[in-house]
């Protein structure tokens, strides 16, 4: 249904808000019975790609030359890697190192958050390893000293990994204690609830299903509104010097 040209989606130099009414689907090379809503990519200045993959039962993601992180938003998939087959249900996730061999096959109609990034090696750190797990199995900790804002780190706190993916759960009324401005960029998918996101000099109402990209140093703040907790999955580049990857 059209909305007389109106949407909450907004593309700005240092941030992007994409709401489901503006999603456009495409099939990426290697996908079968699967389509992608590409939320952000280097075409916009990001140093990673994030998309939502929508599978029919039996659909497959295919391969990539980059390292890849997947998170099951809805449904379930089978991960075949290192000679084992493991099932991931809702909140299940996996990390695949660059160059590894694996298959991701949907057990039923499913929706996954997918993040891909070319690996940035670091001197003495060993190569990152395969991870297949569930967010439900990860323990949370408060952000700062605020127990109403809980964070789960889905990847190990280890220099082998050049990015982090966390979930953050805000109790109704909880908020970031400061406006953050930092070198890392973010890809964020709202999983539950909603609230107000400050991005740059704009304040947006956001809700489950929305995607946000924040460029490095984009001013950012979130406060949860409503009677239910707000939850999001958030990517950031991590563990590398700001000059890493640039020519001498
Ligand atoms: O990890 C973070 O930088 C996180 N606190 N940022 C955010 O939620 N916008
Ligand atoms: Mn941040």
Coordinates of C-alpha atoms and ligand atoms in Angstrom, one line a residue:
X1 CA 0.0 0.0 0.0
X2 CA 1.4 3.4 -0.9
X3 CA 1.9 6.1 1.7
X4 CA 1.8 9.2 -0.5
X5 CA 5.6 9.1 -0.7
X6 CA 6.2 9.1 3.0
X7 CA 8.5 6.8 5.0
X8 CA 10.6 6.8 8.2
X9 CA 13.6 5.6 6.1
X10 CA 16.3 8.2 5.8
X11 CA 19.7 8.3 4.1
X12 CA 22.1 10.9 5.4
X13 CA 25.9 11.3 5.0
X14 CA 26.7 9.7 8.3
X15 CA 23.8 7.4 8.9
X16 CA 21.0 5.3 7.3
X17 CA 17.7 4.2 8.6
X18 CA 15.9 1.6 6.5
X19 CA 12.3 0.6 7.4
X20 CA 10.6 -2.5 6.0
X21 CA 8.3 -0.5 3.7
X22 CA 11.4 0.5 1.7
X23 CA 13.1 -2.9 1.5
X24 CA 14.0 -4.2 -2.0
X25 CA 14.8 -7.8 -2.5
X26 CA 17.5 -9.3 -4.8
X27 CA 19.2 -12.6 -5.2
X28 CA 22.9 -12.7 -4.6
X29 CA 25.2 -15.0 -6.6
X30 CA 25.3 -18.5 -4.9
X31 CA 21.8 -18.2 -3.3
X32 CA 19.2 -20.8 -4.0
X33 CA 15.5 -20.4 -2.9
X34 CA 16.8 -17.4 -1.0
X35 CA 16.7 -13.6 -1.4
X36 CA 18.6 -10.7 0.2
X37 CA 17.6 -7.3 1.4
X38 CA 21.0 -5.6 1.3
X39 CA 21.0 -3.0 4.0
X40 CA 24.5 -1.6 3.7
X41 CA 27.6 -2.2 1.7
X42 CA 30.8 -0.5 0.6
X43 CA 28.7 1.3 -2.1
X44 CA 27.6 3.6 0.8
X45 CA 31.1 3.9 2.4
X46 CA 30.7 1.0 4.9
X47 CA 33.7 -1.4 5.3
X48 CA 31.3 -4.4 5.6
X49 CA 28.1 -5.7 4.1
X50 CA 24.9 -6.5 6.0
X51 CA 21.8 -8.0 4.6
X52 CA 18.7 -9.9 5.7
X53 CA 18.5 -13.3 4.0
X54 CA 15.0 -14.7 3.5
X55 CA 14.9 -18.4 2.8
X56 CA 12.2 -20.8 1.6
X57 CA 12.5 -24.3 3.1
X58 CA 15.6 -26.0 1.6
X59 CA 17.1 -22.6 0.5
X60 CA 20.8 -22.0 0.7
X61 CA 23.1 -19.0 1.2
X62 CA 26.0 -20.1 -1.0
X63 CA 29.6 -19.1 -0.5
X64 CA 31.5 -15.8 -0.1
X65 CA 35.1 -14.8 -0.3
X66 CA 34.7 -12.9 3.0
X67 CA 34.3 -13.9 6.6
X68 CA 30.7 -14.2 7.5
X69 CA 28.4 -14.0 10.6
X70 CA 24.8 -15.2 10.6
X71 CA 22.1 -14.8 13.2
X72 CA 18.7 -16.5 13.0
X73 CA 15.9 -13.9 13.5
X74 CA 13.1 -16.4 12.6
X75 CA 13.0 -20.0 11.6
X76 CA 15.9 -22.5 11.6
X77 CA 18.9 -23.6 9.5
X78 CA 21.3 -26.4 9.3
X79 CA 25.0 -25.6 9.4
X80 CA 27.3 -28.1 7.8
X81 CA 31.0 -27.3 8.5
X82 CA 34.1 -29.2 9.6
X83 CA 32.4 -32.6 9.0
X84 CA 29.5 -31.9 11.4
X85 CA 25.9 -30.8 10.9
X86 CA 24.4 -28.6 13.5
X87 CA 20.9 -27.0 13.8
X88 CA 20.4 -23.4 14.6
X89 CA 17.0 -22.2 15.8
X90 CA 15.8 -18.6 16.5
X91 CA 18.7 -16.7 18.2
X92 CA 21.2 -19.3 16.9
X93 CA 24.3 -17.8 15.3
X94 CA 27.5 -18.8 13.5
X95 CA 30.8 -17.3 12.5
X96 CA 32.7 -18.6 9.5
X97 CA 36.3 -17.6 8.9
X98 CA 37.4 -16.3 5.5
X99 CA 38.0 -19.1 3.0
X100 CA 36.3 -21.8 5.1
X101 CA 34.0 -24.4 3.5
X102 CA 30.5 -24.8 4.8
X103 CA 26.8 -24.8 3.9
X104 CA 23.9 -23.0 5.4
X105 CA 20.6 -24.7 4.5
X106 CA 17.1 -23.6 5.7
X107 CA 15.1 -26.2 7.5
X108 CA 12.0 -24.1 7.0
X109 CA 11.1 -20.6 5.9
X110 CA 13.6 -18.5 7.7
X111 CA 15.0 -15.0 8.1
X112 CA 18.7 -14.4 9.0
X113 CA 20.9 -11.4 9.6
X114 CA 24.1 -11.8 7.6
X115 CA 27.2 -9.8 8.0
X116 CA 30.3 -10.1 5.7
X117 CA 33.7 -8.4 6.0
X118 CA 37.1 -9.0 4.5
X119 CA 39.4 -10.1 7.2
X120 CA 42.1 -7.8 8.5
X121 CA 44.9 -10.0 9.9
X122 CA 46.8 -8.8 13.0
X123 CA 50.5 -9.5 13.6
X124 CA 50.7 -12.3 16.1
X125 CA 47.0 -13.2 16.5
X126 CA 46.1 -16.6 15.3
X127 CA 43.4 -16.9 12.6
X128 CA 39.8 -16.9 14.0
X129 CA 37.9 -20.2 14.3
X130 CA 34.5 -21.5 13.4
X131 CA 31.7 -20.7 16.0
X132 CA 28.3 -22.3 16.0
X133 CA 26.2 -21.3 19.1
X134 CA 23.1 -19.6 20.4
X135 CA 22.6 -16.2 21.9
X136 CA 20.5 -18.0 24.6
X137 CA 23.7 -19.8 25.8
X138 CA 25.7 -16.5 26.2
X139 CA 25.6 -14.7 29.5
X140 CA 24.9 -11.0 29.6
X141 CA 26.5 -8.1 31.5
X142 CA 25.3 -4.6 32.2
X143 CA 26.5 -1.7 30.1
X144 CA 28.5 0.4 32.6
X145 CA 26.7 0.2 35.9
X146 CA 23.1 0.1 34.5
X147 CA 21.5 -3.3 35.1
X148 CA 18.5 -2.2 32.9
X149 CA 20.7 -2.3 29.8
X150 CA 22.2 -5.8 29.2
X151 CA 24.8 -6.7 26.6
X152 CA 25.8 -10.1 25.2
X153 CA 29.0 -10.4 23.2
X154 CA 28.5 -13.2 20.7
X155 CA 32.1 -13.4 19.5
X156 CA 35.1 -14.0 21.8
X157 CA 37.0 -11.1 23.2
X158 CA 40.1 -12.1 21.3
X159 CA 42.4 -10.2 18.9
X160 CA 41.9 -12.9 16.3
X161 CA 38.5 -11.3 15.6
X162 CA 38.4 -8.0 13.7
X163 CA 34.7 -7.3 14.4
X164 CA 32.3 -7.7 17.2
X165 CA 28.6 -8.6 17.2
X166 CA 26.5 -8.0 20.4
X167 CA 22.9 -8.0 21.4
X168 CA 21.7 -5.2 23.6
X169 CA 18.5 -5.4 25.6
X170 CA 16.9 -2.2 27.1
X171 CA 14.2 -2.5 29.8
X172 CA 11.4 0.0 29.1
X173 CA 12.7 3.5 29.8
X174 CA 16.4 2.4 29.8
X175 CA 18.7 4.5 27.6
X176 CA 22.4 4.8 26.7
X177 CA 24.0 7.0 29.4
X178 CA 25.8 9.2 26.9
X179 CA 25.7 10.3 23.3
X180 CA 28.4 8.1 21.8
X181 CA 30.8 9.3 19.1
X182 CA 33.5 6.8 18.1
X183 CA 35.8 5.5 15.4
X184 CA 33.9 2.3 14.9
X185 CA 30.9 2.0 12.5
X186 CA 27.8 0.1 13.3
X187 CA 25.2 -2.1 11.5
X188 CA 22.1 -2.6 13.7
X189 CA 19.0 -4.6 13.3
X190 CA 16.1 -3.9 15.7
X191 CA 14.9 -7.3 16.9
X192 CA 12.2 -6.5 19.5
X193 CA 10.4 -3.4 20.9
X194 CA 11.4 0.1 19.9
X195 CA 12.2 3.6 21.0
X196 CA 14.0 6.8 19.9
X197 CA 17.3 6.6 18.1
X198 CA 19.4 9.8 17.9
X199 CA 21.6 9.6 14.8
X200 CA 23.6 12.7 13.9
X201 CA 21.3 15.7 14.6
X202 CA 18.1 13.8 14.0
X203 CA 15.9 11.8 16.4
X204 CA 14.0 8.8 14.8
X205 CA 11.2 6.6 16.2
X206 CA 12.4 3.0 15.5
X207 CA 10.8 -0.4 15.9
X208 CA 11.5 -4.1 15.4
X209 CA 12.4 -4.8 11.8
X210 CA 14.3 -1.5 11.2
X211 CA 17.9 -1.4 10.1
X212 CA 20.4 1.3 11.0
X213 CA 23.9 2.0 9.7
X214 CA 26.1 4.5 11.7
X215 CA 29.3 5.8 10.0
X216 CA 32.4 6.4 12.2
X217 CA 31.8 9.2 14.7
X218 CA 28.1 9.4 13.9
X219 CA 26.6 10.8 17.2
X220 CA 24.3 8.1 18.6
X221 CA 22.0 7.6 21.5
X222 CA 19.0 5.3 22.1
X223 CA 16.2 5.3 24.6
X224 CA 13.6 2.5 24.9
X225 CA 10.0 3.4 24.8
X226 CA 6.9 1.2 25.3
X227 CA 5.9 -1.5 27.7
X228 CA 8.2 -4.2 26.4
X229 CA 12.0 -4.3 26.3
X230 CA 13.8 -3.2 23.2
X231 CA 16.5 -5.5 21.7
X232 CA 18.9 -5.0 18.9
X233 CA 21.8 -6.9 17.2
X234 CA 24.7 -4.6 16.6
X235 CA 27.9 -5.0 14.6
X236 CA 31.1 -3.0 15.0
X237 CA 34.6 -3.1 13.6
X238 CA 36.9 -4.0 16.6
X239 CA 40.4 -4.9 17.7
X240 CA 42.3 -3.1 15.0
X241 CA 44.4 0.1 14.8
X242 CA 42.7 2.9 12.8
X243 CA 45.6 2.8 10.4
X244 CA 45.4 -1.0 9.8
X245 CA 44.9 -1.9 6.1
X246 CA 46.0 1.5 4.8
X247 CA 49.1 1.8 2.6
X248 CA 52.3 3.1 4.3
Ligands
LIG1 O1 29.0 -0.9 21.4 C1 28.6 0.2 21.1 O2 29.3 1.1 20.6 C2 27.1 0.5 21.4 N1 27.0 0.9 22.8 N2 26.5 1.5 20.5 C3 25.2 1.7 20.4 O3 24.4 1.0 21.0 N3 24.8 2.6 19.5
LIG2 MN1 28.2 2.7 19.6

